[in-house]
């Protein structure tokens, strides 16, 4: 028997006749940040949002610990031949973790970003919309928790737009959002199954949906066209491609345990 419902899981465990296993999958969930937004076009502001909450705490609080935090678009379960992608790049794909170690004051970083944009440096003047992925109780709890985290740590204002799943995707397709929750289940276990999603021209989350512009998308596309293979050099090339894209756009959320 498998369940993702916390109440059923507790009921089953209390019977004392079962064993519980957590098996991470390769389907990441992440936050999409629209780089066309007047604030989210700034890298420092995006990074401040990314490091302003604890992913493990999020899983413990909202999913009863049933999940695995990940710190890039690439789950540790993704393979390159006999080894995992993470092994081949020596863990260098854990960008968010590195940022969390480097950035001790996310609010100060956000203020730097506001100054770079020529905006009022007062975080309380910033309002960003968060589009929920559905109207279920879980979606509501996630939205409210993220609002509390971002507002308390960064001092900004978060407006929650509760909407049905299909409406949220219509909004993403139209680029009509600031922050939205997204996810993807790769069709095969190989890095390109996820990296190609953000191809600025042909990816599912292309530039029209992410607002991604400038030289980085071109560089990312060039690196995506690197020949597939199992050698470390090729895996590292993919890691660099991931760096160019992921450090600037989505924030990894968690991989659900099953």
PDB file of N, CA, C and O in Angstrom, residues 29-33 46-73 93-101 106 145-146 149-150 246-247 249-255:
ATOM      1  N   UNK A  29       9.996  19.239  -7.877  1.00  0.00           N
ATOM      2  CA  UNK A  29       9.043  20.334  -7.813  1.00  0.00           C
ATOM      3  C   UNK A  29       9.864  21.588  -7.550  1.00  0.00           C
ATOM      4  O   UNK A  29      10.874  21.542  -6.849  1.00  0.00           O
ATOM      5  N   UNK A  30       9.449  22.700  -8.113  1.00  0.00           N
ATOM      6  CA  UNK A  30      10.267  23.906  -7.987  1.00  0.00           C
ATOM      7  C   UNK A  30       9.411  25.150  -8.157  1.00  0.00           C
ATOM      8  O   UNK A  30       8.274  25.088  -8.631  1.00  0.00           O
ATOM      9  N   UNK A  31       9.965  26.277  -7.743  1.00  0.00           N
ATOM     10  CA  UNK A  31       9.293  27.545  -7.931  1.00  0.00           C
ATOM     11  C   UNK A  31       9.780  28.180  -9.224  1.00  0.00           C
ATOM     12  O   UNK A  31      10.983  28.259  -9.465  1.00  0.00           O
ATOM     13  N   UNK A  32       8.846  28.620 -10.035  1.00  0.00           N
ATOM     14  CA  UNK A  32       9.164  29.364 -11.245  1.00  0.00           C
ATOM     15  C   UNK A  32       9.134  30.852 -10.915  1.00  0.00           C
ATOM     16  O   UNK A  32       8.147  31.351 -10.363  1.00  0.00           O
ATOM     17  N   UNK A  33      10.208  31.564 -11.233  1.00  0.00           N
ATOM     18  CA  UNK A  33      10.265  33.004 -11.043  1.00  0.00           C
ATOM     19  C   UNK A  33      10.258  33.668 -12.415  1.00  0.00           C
ATOM     20  O   UNK A  33      11.125  33.375 -13.239  1.00  0.00           O
ATOM     21  N   UNK A  46      16.223  37.442  -7.020  1.00  0.00           N
ATOM     22  CA  UNK A  46      15.832  36.034  -7.179  1.00  0.00           C
ATOM     23  C   UNK A  46      16.598  35.153  -6.190  1.00  0.00           C
ATOM     24  O   UNK A  46      16.040  34.232  -5.588  1.00  0.00           O
ATOM     25  N   UNK A  47      17.886  35.431  -6.034  1.00  0.00           N
ATOM     26  CA  UNK A  47      18.679  34.633  -5.105  1.00  0.00           C
ATOM     27  C   UNK A  47      18.220  34.846  -3.666  1.00  0.00           C
ATOM     28  O   UNK A  47      18.187  33.903  -2.871  1.00  0.00           O
ATOM     29  N   UNK A  48      17.845  36.066  -3.323  1.00  0.00           N
ATOM     30  CA  UNK A  48      17.358  36.345  -1.967  1.00  0.00           C
ATOM     31  C   UNK A  48      16.099  35.530  -1.678  1.00  0.00           C
ATOM     32  O   UNK A  48      15.956  34.940  -0.596  1.00  0.00           O
ATOM     33  N   UNK A  49      15.198  35.465  -2.644  1.00  0.00           N
ATOM     34  CA  UNK A  49      13.991  34.660  -2.481  1.00  0.00           C
ATOM     35  C   UNK A  49      14.325  33.184  -2.348  1.00  0.00           C
ATOM     36  O   UNK A  49      13.703  32.454  -1.565  1.00  0.00           O
ATOM     37  N   UNK A  50      15.332  32.755  -3.073  1.00  0.00           N
ATOM     38  CA  UNK A  50      15.689  31.338  -3.083  1.00  0.00           C
ATOM     39  C   UNK A  50      16.275  30.871  -1.756  1.00  0.00           C
ATOM     40  O   UNK A  50      16.040  29.743  -1.346  1.00  0.00           O
ATOM     41  N   UNK A  51      17.033  31.721  -1.094  1.00  0.00           N
ATOM     42  CA  UNK A  51      17.704  31.292   0.146  1.00  0.00           C
ATOM     43  C   UNK A  51      16.948  31.711   1.399  1.00  0.00           C
ATOM     44  O   UNK A  51      17.404  31.436   2.515  1.00  0.00           O
ATOM     45  N   UNK A  52      15.792  32.339   1.232  1.00  0.00           N
ATOM     46  CA  UNK A  52      15.080  32.898   2.377  1.00  0.00           C
ATOM     47  C   UNK A  52      14.221  31.888   3.128  1.00  0.00           C
ATOM     48  O   UNK A  52      13.503  32.258   4.047  1.00  0.00           O
ATOM     49  N   UNK A  53      14.289  30.620   2.761  1.00  0.00           N
ATOM     50  CA  UNK A  53      13.528  29.611   3.489  1.00  0.00           C
ATOM     51  C   UNK A  53      14.318  28.307   3.527  1.00  0.00           C
ATOM     52  O   UNK A  53      15.179  28.057   2.688  1.00  0.00           O
ATOM     53  N   UNK A  54      14.030  27.499   4.518  1.00  0.00           N
ATOM     54  CA  UNK A  54      14.713  26.228   4.741  1.00  0.00           C
ATOM     55  C   UNK A  54      13.892  25.110   4.107  1.00  0.00           C
ATOM     56  O   UNK A  54      12.752  24.858   4.511  1.00  0.00           O
ATOM     57  N   UNK A  55      14.462  24.437   3.119  1.00  0.00           N
ATOM     58  CA  UNK A  55      13.728  23.401   2.400  1.00  0.00           C
ATOM     59  C   UNK A  55      13.387  22.199   3.277  1.00  0.00           C
ATOM     60  O   UNK A  55      12.312  21.619   3.152  1.00  0.00           O
ATOM     61  N   UNK A  56      14.302  21.812   4.166  1.00  0.00           N
ATOM     62  CA  UNK A  56      14.003  20.693   5.057  1.00  0.00           C
ATOM     63  C   UNK A  56      12.883  21.057   6.020  1.00  0.00           C
ATOM     64  O   UNK A  56      11.990  20.247   6.298  1.00  0.00           O
ATOM     65  N   UNK A  57      12.923  22.276   6.520  1.00  0.00           N
ATOM     66  CA  UNK A  57      11.851  22.729   7.412  1.00  0.00           C
ATOM     67  C   UNK A  57      10.515  22.737   6.681  1.00  0.00           C
ATOM     68  O   UNK A  57       9.472  22.391   7.251  1.00  0.00           O
ATOM     69  N   UNK A  58      10.545  23.125   5.422  1.00  0.00           N
ATOM     70  CA  UNK A  58       9.323  23.140   4.624  1.00  0.00           C
ATOM     71  C   UNK A  58       8.730  21.732   4.522  1.00  0.00           C
ATOM     72  O   UNK A  58       7.528  21.524   4.698  1.00  0.00           O
ATOM     73  N   UNK A  59       9.593  20.753   4.245  1.00  0.00           N
ATOM     74  CA  UNK A  59       9.144  19.366   4.126  1.00  0.00           C
ATOM     75  C   UNK A  59       8.625  18.851   5.461  1.00  0.00           C
ATOM     76  O   UNK A  59       7.575  18.208   5.535  1.00  0.00           O
ATOM     77  N   UNK A  60       9.352  19.148   6.534  1.00  0.00           N
ATOM     78  CA  UNK A  60       8.941  18.680   7.864  1.00  0.00           C
ATOM     79  C   UNK A  60       7.600  19.291   8.271  1.00  0.00           C
ATOM     80  O   UNK A  60       6.746  18.608   8.859  1.00  0.00           O
ATOM     81  N   UNK A  61       7.420  20.568   7.951  1.00  0.00           N
ATOM     82  CA  UNK A  61       6.215  21.280   8.377  1.00  0.00           C
ATOM     83  C   UNK A  61       4.991  20.949   7.528  1.00  0.00           C
ATOM     84  O   UNK A  61       3.897  20.728   8.059  1.00  0.00           O
ATOM     85  N   UNK A  62       5.193  20.905   6.222  1.00  0.00           N
ATOM     86  CA  UNK A  62       4.055  20.783   5.306  1.00  0.00           C
ATOM     87  C   UNK A  62       3.803  19.367   4.805  1.00  0.00           C
ATOM     88  O   UNK A  62       2.707  19.049   4.351  1.00  0.00           O
ATOM     89  N   UNK A  63       4.819  18.508   4.885  1.00  0.00           N
ATOM     90  CA  UNK A  63       4.673  17.160   4.337  1.00  0.00           C
ATOM     91  C   UNK A  63       5.032  16.076   5.356  1.00  0.00           C
ATOM     92  O   UNK A  63       5.327  14.947   4.998  1.00  0.00           O
ATOM     93  N   UNK A  64       5.053  16.453   6.628  1.00  0.00           N
ATOM     94  CA  UNK A  64       5.357  15.498   7.695  1.00  0.00           C
ATOM     95  C   UNK A  64       6.666  14.755   7.441  1.00  0.00           C
ATOM     96  O   UNK A  64       6.789  13.566   7.737  1.00  0.00           O
ATOM     97  N   UNK A  65       7.623  15.469   6.881  1.00  0.00           N
ATOM     98  CA  UNK A  65       8.934  14.875   6.635  1.00  0.00           C
ATOM     99  C   UNK A  65       8.983  13.943   5.449  1.00  0.00           C
ATOM    100  O   UNK A  65      10.023  13.325   5.190  1.00  0.00           O
ATOM    101  N   UNK A  66       7.884  13.811   4.710  1.00  0.00           N
ATOM    102  CA  UNK A  66       7.832  12.883   3.574  1.00  0.00           C
ATOM    103  C   UNK A  66       8.311  13.580   2.302  1.00  0.00           C
ATOM    104  O   UNK A  66       7.543  14.019   1.465  1.00  0.00           O
ATOM    105  N   UNK A  67       9.600  13.688   2.186  1.00  0.00           N
ATOM    106  CA  UNK A  67      10.169  14.326   1.018  1.00  0.00           C
ATOM    107  C   UNK A  67      11.671  14.446   1.168  1.00  0.00           C
ATOM    108  O   UNK A  67      12.228  14.176   2.237  1.00  0.00           O
ATOM    109  N   UNK A  68      12.325  14.848   0.116  1.00  0.00           N
ATOM    110  CA  UNK A  68      13.774  15.018   0.121  1.00  0.00           C
ATOM    111  C   UNK A  68      14.095  16.391  -0.451  1.00  0.00           C
ATOM    112  O   UNK A  68      13.702  16.689  -1.582  1.00  0.00           O
ATOM    113  N   UNK A  69      14.777  17.247   0.306  1.00  0.00           N
ATOM    114  CA  UNK A  69      15.121  18.566  -0.242  1.00  0.00           C
ATOM    115  C   UNK A  69      16.168  18.423  -1.342  1.00  0.00           C
ATOM    116  O   UNK A  69      17.073  17.591  -1.234  1.00  0.00           O
ATOM    117  N   UNK A  70      16.024  19.181  -2.386  1.00  0.00           N
ATOM    118  CA  UNK A  70      17.055  19.214  -3.419  1.00  0.00           C
ATOM    119  C   UNK A  70      17.441  20.666  -3.656  1.00  0.00           C
ATOM    120  O   UNK A  70      16.659  21.579  -3.404  1.00  0.00           O
ATOM    121  N   UNK A  71      18.647  20.870  -4.136  1.00  0.00           N
ATOM    122  CA  UNK A  71      19.218  22.205  -4.178  1.00  0.00           C
ATOM    123  C   UNK A  71      19.630  22.632  -5.578  1.00  0.00           C
ATOM    124  O   UNK A  71      20.480  23.496  -5.749  1.00  0.00           O
ATOM    125  N   UNK A  72      19.024  22.018  -6.566  1.00  0.00           N
ATOM    126  CA  UNK A  72      19.158  22.432  -7.956  1.00  0.00           C
ATOM    127  C   UNK A  72      18.032  21.771  -8.714  1.00  0.00           C
ATOM    128  O   UNK A  72      17.186  21.086  -8.119  1.00  0.00           O
ATOM    129  N   UNK A  73      18.020  21.942 -10.011  1.00  0.00           N
ATOM    130  CA  UNK A  73      16.979  21.309 -10.810  1.00  0.00           C
ATOM    131  C   UNK A  73      17.208  19.816 -10.949  1.00  0.00           C
ATOM    132  O   UNK A  73      16.324  19.077 -11.365  1.00  0.00           O
ATOM    133  N   UNK A  93      26.371  20.614  -8.449  1.00  0.00           N
ATOM    134  CA  UNK A  93      25.046  21.033  -8.898  1.00  0.00           C
ATOM    135  C   UNK A  93      24.163  21.525  -7.751  1.00  0.00           C
ATOM    136  O   UNK A  93      23.052  21.973  -7.980  1.00  0.00           O
ATOM    137  N   UNK A  94      24.655  21.466  -6.522  1.00  0.00           N
ATOM    138  CA  UNK A  94      23.862  21.913  -5.372  1.00  0.00           C
ATOM    139  C   UNK A  94      24.016  23.424  -5.182  1.00  0.00           C
ATOM    140  O   UNK A  94      24.487  23.902  -4.153  1.00  0.00           O
ATOM    141  N   UNK A  95      23.566  24.179  -6.175  1.00  0.00           N
ATOM    142  CA  UNK A  95      23.769  25.618  -6.181  1.00  0.00           C
ATOM    143  C   UNK A  95      23.092  26.336  -5.024  1.00  0.00           C
ATOM    144  O   UNK A  95      23.670  27.229  -4.411  1.00  0.00           O
ATOM    145  N   UNK A  96      21.874  25.966  -4.749  1.00  0.00           N
ATOM    146  CA  UNK A  96      21.124  26.675  -3.718  1.00  0.00           C
ATOM    147  C   UNK A  96      21.784  26.484  -2.354  1.00  0.00           C
ATOM    148  O   UNK A  96      21.846  27.408  -1.547  1.00  0.00           O
ATOM    149  N   UNK A  97      22.292  25.305  -2.101  1.00  0.00           N
ATOM    150  CA  UNK A  97      22.986  25.045  -0.843  1.00  0.00           C
ATOM    151  C   UNK A  97      24.219  25.941  -0.712  1.00  0.00           C
ATOM    152  O   UNK A  97      24.496  26.496   0.360  1.00  0.00           O
ATOM    153  N   UNK A  98      24.946  26.092  -1.816  1.00  0.00           N
ATOM    154  CA  UNK A  98      26.111  26.976  -1.814  1.00  0.00           C
ATOM    155  C   UNK A  98      25.689  28.419  -1.559  1.00  0.00           C
ATOM    156  O   UNK A  98      26.336  29.144  -0.796  1.00  0.00           O
ATOM    157  N   UNK A  99      24.599  28.824  -2.189  1.00  0.00           N
ATOM    158  CA  UNK A  99      24.111  30.182  -1.986  1.00  0.00           C
ATOM    159  C   UNK A  99      23.693  30.403  -0.535  1.00  0.00           C
ATOM    160  O   UNK A  99      23.946  31.461   0.043  1.00  0.00           O
ATOM    161  N   UNK A 100      23.053  29.405   0.063  1.00  0.00           N
ATOM    162  CA  UNK A 100      22.632  29.534   1.451  1.00  0.00           C
ATOM    163  C   UNK A 100      23.827  29.682   2.387  1.00  0.00           C
ATOM    164  O   UNK A 100      23.758  30.385   3.394  1.00  0.00           O
ATOM    165  N   UNK A 101      24.926  29.008   2.053  1.00  0.00           N
ATOM    166  CA  UNK A 101      26.142  29.132   2.856  1.00  0.00           C
ATOM    167  C   UNK A 101      26.796  30.499   2.675  1.00  0.00           C
ATOM    168  O   UNK A 101      27.366  31.067   3.609  1.00  0.00           O
ATOM    169  N   UNK A 106      19.766  37.472   3.502  1.00  0.00           N
ATOM    170  CA  UNK A 106      18.987  37.571   2.258  1.00  0.00           C
ATOM    171  C   UNK A 106      18.333  38.935   2.067  1.00  0.00           C
ATOM    172  O   UNK A 106      18.226  39.420   0.936  1.00  0.00           O
ATOM    173  N   UNK A 145       2.522  29.280   4.012  1.00  0.00           N
ATOM    174  CA  UNK A 145       3.833  29.100   4.639  1.00  0.00           C
ATOM    175  C   UNK A 145       4.894  29.913   3.911  1.00  0.00           C
ATOM    176  O   UNK A 145       5.714  30.583   4.543  1.00  0.00           O
ATOM    177  N   UNK A 146       4.870  29.869   2.568  1.00  0.00           N
ATOM    178  CA  UNK A 146       5.846  30.625   1.797  1.00  0.00           C
ATOM    179  C   UNK A 146       5.645  32.125   1.982  1.00  0.00           C
ATOM    180  O   UNK A 146       6.613  32.883   2.082  1.00  0.00           O
ATOM    181  N   UNK A 149       7.217  33.009   5.271  1.00  0.00           N
ATOM    182  CA  UNK A 149       8.674  32.952   5.206  1.00  0.00           C
ATOM    183  C   UNK A 149       9.244  34.158   4.475  1.00  0.00           C
ATOM    184  O   UNK A 149      10.139  34.842   4.976  1.00  0.00           O
ATOM    185  N   UNK A 150       8.753  34.414   3.288  1.00  0.00           N
ATOM    186  CA  UNK A 150       9.292  35.515   2.485  1.00  0.00           C
ATOM    187  C   UNK A 150       9.022  36.878   3.125  1.00  0.00           C
ATOM    188  O   UNK A 150       9.875  37.756   3.097  1.00  0.00           O
ATOM    189  N   UNK A 246      19.696  27.583 -13.874  1.00  0.00           N
ATOM    190  CA  UNK A 246      18.991  27.380 -12.611  1.00  0.00           C
ATOM    191  C   UNK A 246      19.332  28.456 -11.586  1.00  0.00           C
ATOM    192  O   UNK A 246      18.499  28.842 -10.794  1.00  0.00           O
ATOM    193  N   UNK A 247      20.547  28.969 -11.557  1.00  0.00           N
ATOM    194  CA  UNK A 247      20.890  29.984 -10.573  1.00  0.00           C
ATOM    195  C   UNK A 247      20.127  31.279 -10.827  1.00  0.00           C
ATOM    196  O   UNK A 247      20.100  32.156  -9.975  1.00  0.00           O
ATOM    197  N   UNK A 249      16.805  31.311 -12.419  1.00  0.00           N
ATOM    198  CA  UNK A 249      15.363  31.215 -12.583  1.00  0.00           C
ATOM    199  C   UNK A 249      14.647  30.447 -11.476  1.00  0.00           C
ATOM    200  O   UNK A 249      14.377  30.978 -10.444  1.00  0.00           O
ATOM    201  N   UNK A 250      14.354  29.147 -11.671  1.00  0.00           N
ATOM    202  CA  UNK A 250      13.501  28.497 -10.689  1.00  0.00           C
ATOM    203  C   UNK A 250      14.219  28.162  -9.393  1.00  0.00           C
ATOM    204  O   UNK A 250      15.429  28.057  -9.363  1.00  0.00           O
ATOM    205  N   UNK A 251      13.453  28.020  -8.345  1.00  0.00           N
ATOM    206  CA  UNK A 251      13.980  27.607  -7.059  1.00  0.00           C
ATOM    207  C   UNK A 251      13.483  26.206  -6.790  1.00  0.00           C
ATOM    208  O   UNK A 251      12.294  25.949  -6.793  1.00  0.00           O
ATOM    209  N   UNK A 252      14.388  25.307  -6.546  1.00  0.00           N
ATOM    210  CA  UNK A 252      13.991  23.938  -6.261  1.00  0.00           C
ATOM    211  C   UNK A 252      13.216  23.873  -4.975  1.00  0.00           C
ATOM    212  O   UNK A 252      13.519  24.552  -4.001  1.00  0.00           O
ATOM    213  N   UNK A 253      12.234  23.022  -4.958  1.00  0.00           N
ATOM    214  CA  UNK A 253      11.396  22.874  -3.783  1.00  0.00           C
ATOM    215  C   UNK A 253      11.721  21.561  -3.104  1.00  0.00           C
ATOM    216  O   UNK A 253      12.489  21.492  -2.175  1.00  0.00           O
ATOM    217  N   UNK A 254      11.184  20.468  -3.550  1.00  0.00           N
ATOM    218  CA  UNK A 254      11.520  19.186  -2.959  1.00  0.00           C
ATOM    219  C   UNK A 254      11.083  18.065  -3.868  1.00  0.00           C
ATOM    220  O   UNK A 254      10.241  18.236  -4.742  1.00  0.00           O
ATOM    221  N   UNK A 255      11.659  16.899  -3.637  1.00  0.00           N
ATOM    222  CA  UNK A 255      11.207  15.697  -4.324  1.00  0.00           C
ATOM    223  C   UNK A 255      10.360  14.928  -3.330  1.00  0.00           C
ATOM    224  O   UNK A 255      10.781  14.677  -2.218  1.00  0.00           O
TER     225      UNK A 255
END
